[in-house]
mmCIF file of C-alpha atoms in Angstrom:
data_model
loop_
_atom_site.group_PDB
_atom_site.id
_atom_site.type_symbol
_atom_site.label_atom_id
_atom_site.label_comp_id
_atom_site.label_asym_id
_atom_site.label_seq_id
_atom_site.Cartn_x
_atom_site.Cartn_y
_atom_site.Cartn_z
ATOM 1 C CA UNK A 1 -8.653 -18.557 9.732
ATOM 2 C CA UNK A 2 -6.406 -18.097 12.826
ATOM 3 C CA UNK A 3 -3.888 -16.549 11.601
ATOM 4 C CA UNK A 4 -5.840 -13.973 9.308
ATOM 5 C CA UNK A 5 -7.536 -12.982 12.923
ATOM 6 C CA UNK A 6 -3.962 -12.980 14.232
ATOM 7 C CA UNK A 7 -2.617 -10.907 11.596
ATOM 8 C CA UNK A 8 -5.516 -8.684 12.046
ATOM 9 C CA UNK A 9 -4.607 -8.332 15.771
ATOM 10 C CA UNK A 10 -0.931 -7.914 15.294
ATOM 11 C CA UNK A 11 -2.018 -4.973 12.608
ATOM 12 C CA UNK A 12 -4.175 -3.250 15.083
ATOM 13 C CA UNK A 13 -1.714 -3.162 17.975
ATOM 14 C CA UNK A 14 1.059 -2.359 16.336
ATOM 15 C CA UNK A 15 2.682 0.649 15.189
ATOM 16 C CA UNK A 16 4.715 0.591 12.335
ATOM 17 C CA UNK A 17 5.027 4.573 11.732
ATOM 18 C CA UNK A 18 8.487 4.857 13.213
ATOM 19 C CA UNK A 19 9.561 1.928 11.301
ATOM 20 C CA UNK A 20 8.593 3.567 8.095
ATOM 21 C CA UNK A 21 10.470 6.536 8.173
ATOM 22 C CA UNK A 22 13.670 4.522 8.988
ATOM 23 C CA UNK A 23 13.330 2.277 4.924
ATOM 24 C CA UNK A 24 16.038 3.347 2.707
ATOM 25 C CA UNK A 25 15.563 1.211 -0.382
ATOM 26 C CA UNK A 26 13.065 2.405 -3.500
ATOM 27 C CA UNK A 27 9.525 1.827 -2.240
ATOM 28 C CA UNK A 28 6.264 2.021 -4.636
ATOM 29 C CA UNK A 29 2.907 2.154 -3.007
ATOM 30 C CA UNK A 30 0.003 1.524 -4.861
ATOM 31 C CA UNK A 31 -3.811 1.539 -3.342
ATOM 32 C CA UNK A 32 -6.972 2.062 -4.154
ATOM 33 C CA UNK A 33 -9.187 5.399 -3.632
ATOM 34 C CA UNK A 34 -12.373 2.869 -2.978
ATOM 35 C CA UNK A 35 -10.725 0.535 -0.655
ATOM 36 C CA UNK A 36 -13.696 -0.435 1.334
ATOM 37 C CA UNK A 37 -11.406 -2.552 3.530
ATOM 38 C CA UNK A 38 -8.131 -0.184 4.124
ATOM 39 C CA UNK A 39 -8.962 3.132 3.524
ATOM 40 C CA UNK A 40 -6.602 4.907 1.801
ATOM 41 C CA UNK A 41 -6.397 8.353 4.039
ATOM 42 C CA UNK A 42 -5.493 6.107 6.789
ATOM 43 C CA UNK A 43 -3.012 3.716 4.951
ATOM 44 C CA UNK A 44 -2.013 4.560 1.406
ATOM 45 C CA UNK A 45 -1.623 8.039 1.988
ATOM 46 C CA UNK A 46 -0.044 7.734 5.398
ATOM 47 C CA UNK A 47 2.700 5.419 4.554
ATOM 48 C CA UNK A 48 3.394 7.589 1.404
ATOM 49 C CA UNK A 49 4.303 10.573 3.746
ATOM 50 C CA UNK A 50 6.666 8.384 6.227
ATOM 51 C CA UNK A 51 8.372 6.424 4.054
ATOM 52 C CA UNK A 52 11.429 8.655 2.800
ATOM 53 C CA UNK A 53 11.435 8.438 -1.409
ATOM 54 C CA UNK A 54 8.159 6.600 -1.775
ATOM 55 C CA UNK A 55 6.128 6.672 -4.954
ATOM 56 C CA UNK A 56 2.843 6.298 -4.816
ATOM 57 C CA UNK A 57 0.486 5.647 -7.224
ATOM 58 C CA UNK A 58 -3.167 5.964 -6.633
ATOM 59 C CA UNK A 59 -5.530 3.962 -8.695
ATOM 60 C CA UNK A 60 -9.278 5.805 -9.463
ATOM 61 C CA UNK A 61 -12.369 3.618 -8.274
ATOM 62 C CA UNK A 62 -10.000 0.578 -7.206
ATOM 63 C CA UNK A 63 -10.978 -1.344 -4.807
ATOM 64 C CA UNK A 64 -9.187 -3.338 -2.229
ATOM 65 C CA UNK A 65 -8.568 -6.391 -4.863
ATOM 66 C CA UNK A 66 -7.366 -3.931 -7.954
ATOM 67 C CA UNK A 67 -4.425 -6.420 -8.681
ATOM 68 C CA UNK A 68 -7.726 -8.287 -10.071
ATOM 69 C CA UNK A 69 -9.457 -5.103 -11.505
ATOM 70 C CA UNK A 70 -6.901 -3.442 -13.010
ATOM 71 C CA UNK A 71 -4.347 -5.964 -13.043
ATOM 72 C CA UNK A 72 -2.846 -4.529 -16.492
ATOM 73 C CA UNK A 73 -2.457 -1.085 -15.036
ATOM 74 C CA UNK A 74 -0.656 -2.679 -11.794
ATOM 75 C CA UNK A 75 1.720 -4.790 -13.769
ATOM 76 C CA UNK A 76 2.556 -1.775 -16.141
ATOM 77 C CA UNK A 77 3.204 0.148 -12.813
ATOM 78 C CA UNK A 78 5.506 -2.306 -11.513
ATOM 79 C CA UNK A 79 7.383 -2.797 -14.375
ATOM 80 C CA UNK A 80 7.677 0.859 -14.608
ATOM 81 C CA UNK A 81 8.985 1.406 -11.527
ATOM 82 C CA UNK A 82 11.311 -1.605 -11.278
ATOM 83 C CA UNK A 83 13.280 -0.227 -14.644
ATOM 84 C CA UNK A 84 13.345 3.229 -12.944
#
């Protein structure tokens, strides 16, 4: 439990924005439009605009576990994206 609050912390302190715009490699993000945990205006969306070349796909009524509700679409997203 310490380190989830830690992680939490480091995540709220930190910012990762200039970071972003500096990745180079093929980057897919994926996320949720009913995150009720990250919101996606303030995460999904955001990192999509930094990172140069990023794909992102948004997934309609996901929430912040989709890899467990709509793990078939996710894995047919990856795969997609990893033969691209």
């Amino acid at each position: 439990m310490r380190s989830t609050i830690e992680c939490v912390k480091a995540f709220s302190r930190l910012d990762y924005r200039e970071d972003m715009k500096q990745i180079t490699v093929p980057t897919l993000i994926i996320h949720g439009d009913d995150d009720q945990i990250v919101p996606f205006e303030a995460t999904g969306a955001l990192t999509a605009k930094l990172v140069p070349g990023a794909v992102l796909k948004v997934y309609a009524g996901a929430p912040h576990g989709f890899a467990v509700t709509h793990g078939d679409q996710l894995n047919a997203d990856l795969l997609s994206f990893l033969q691209s």
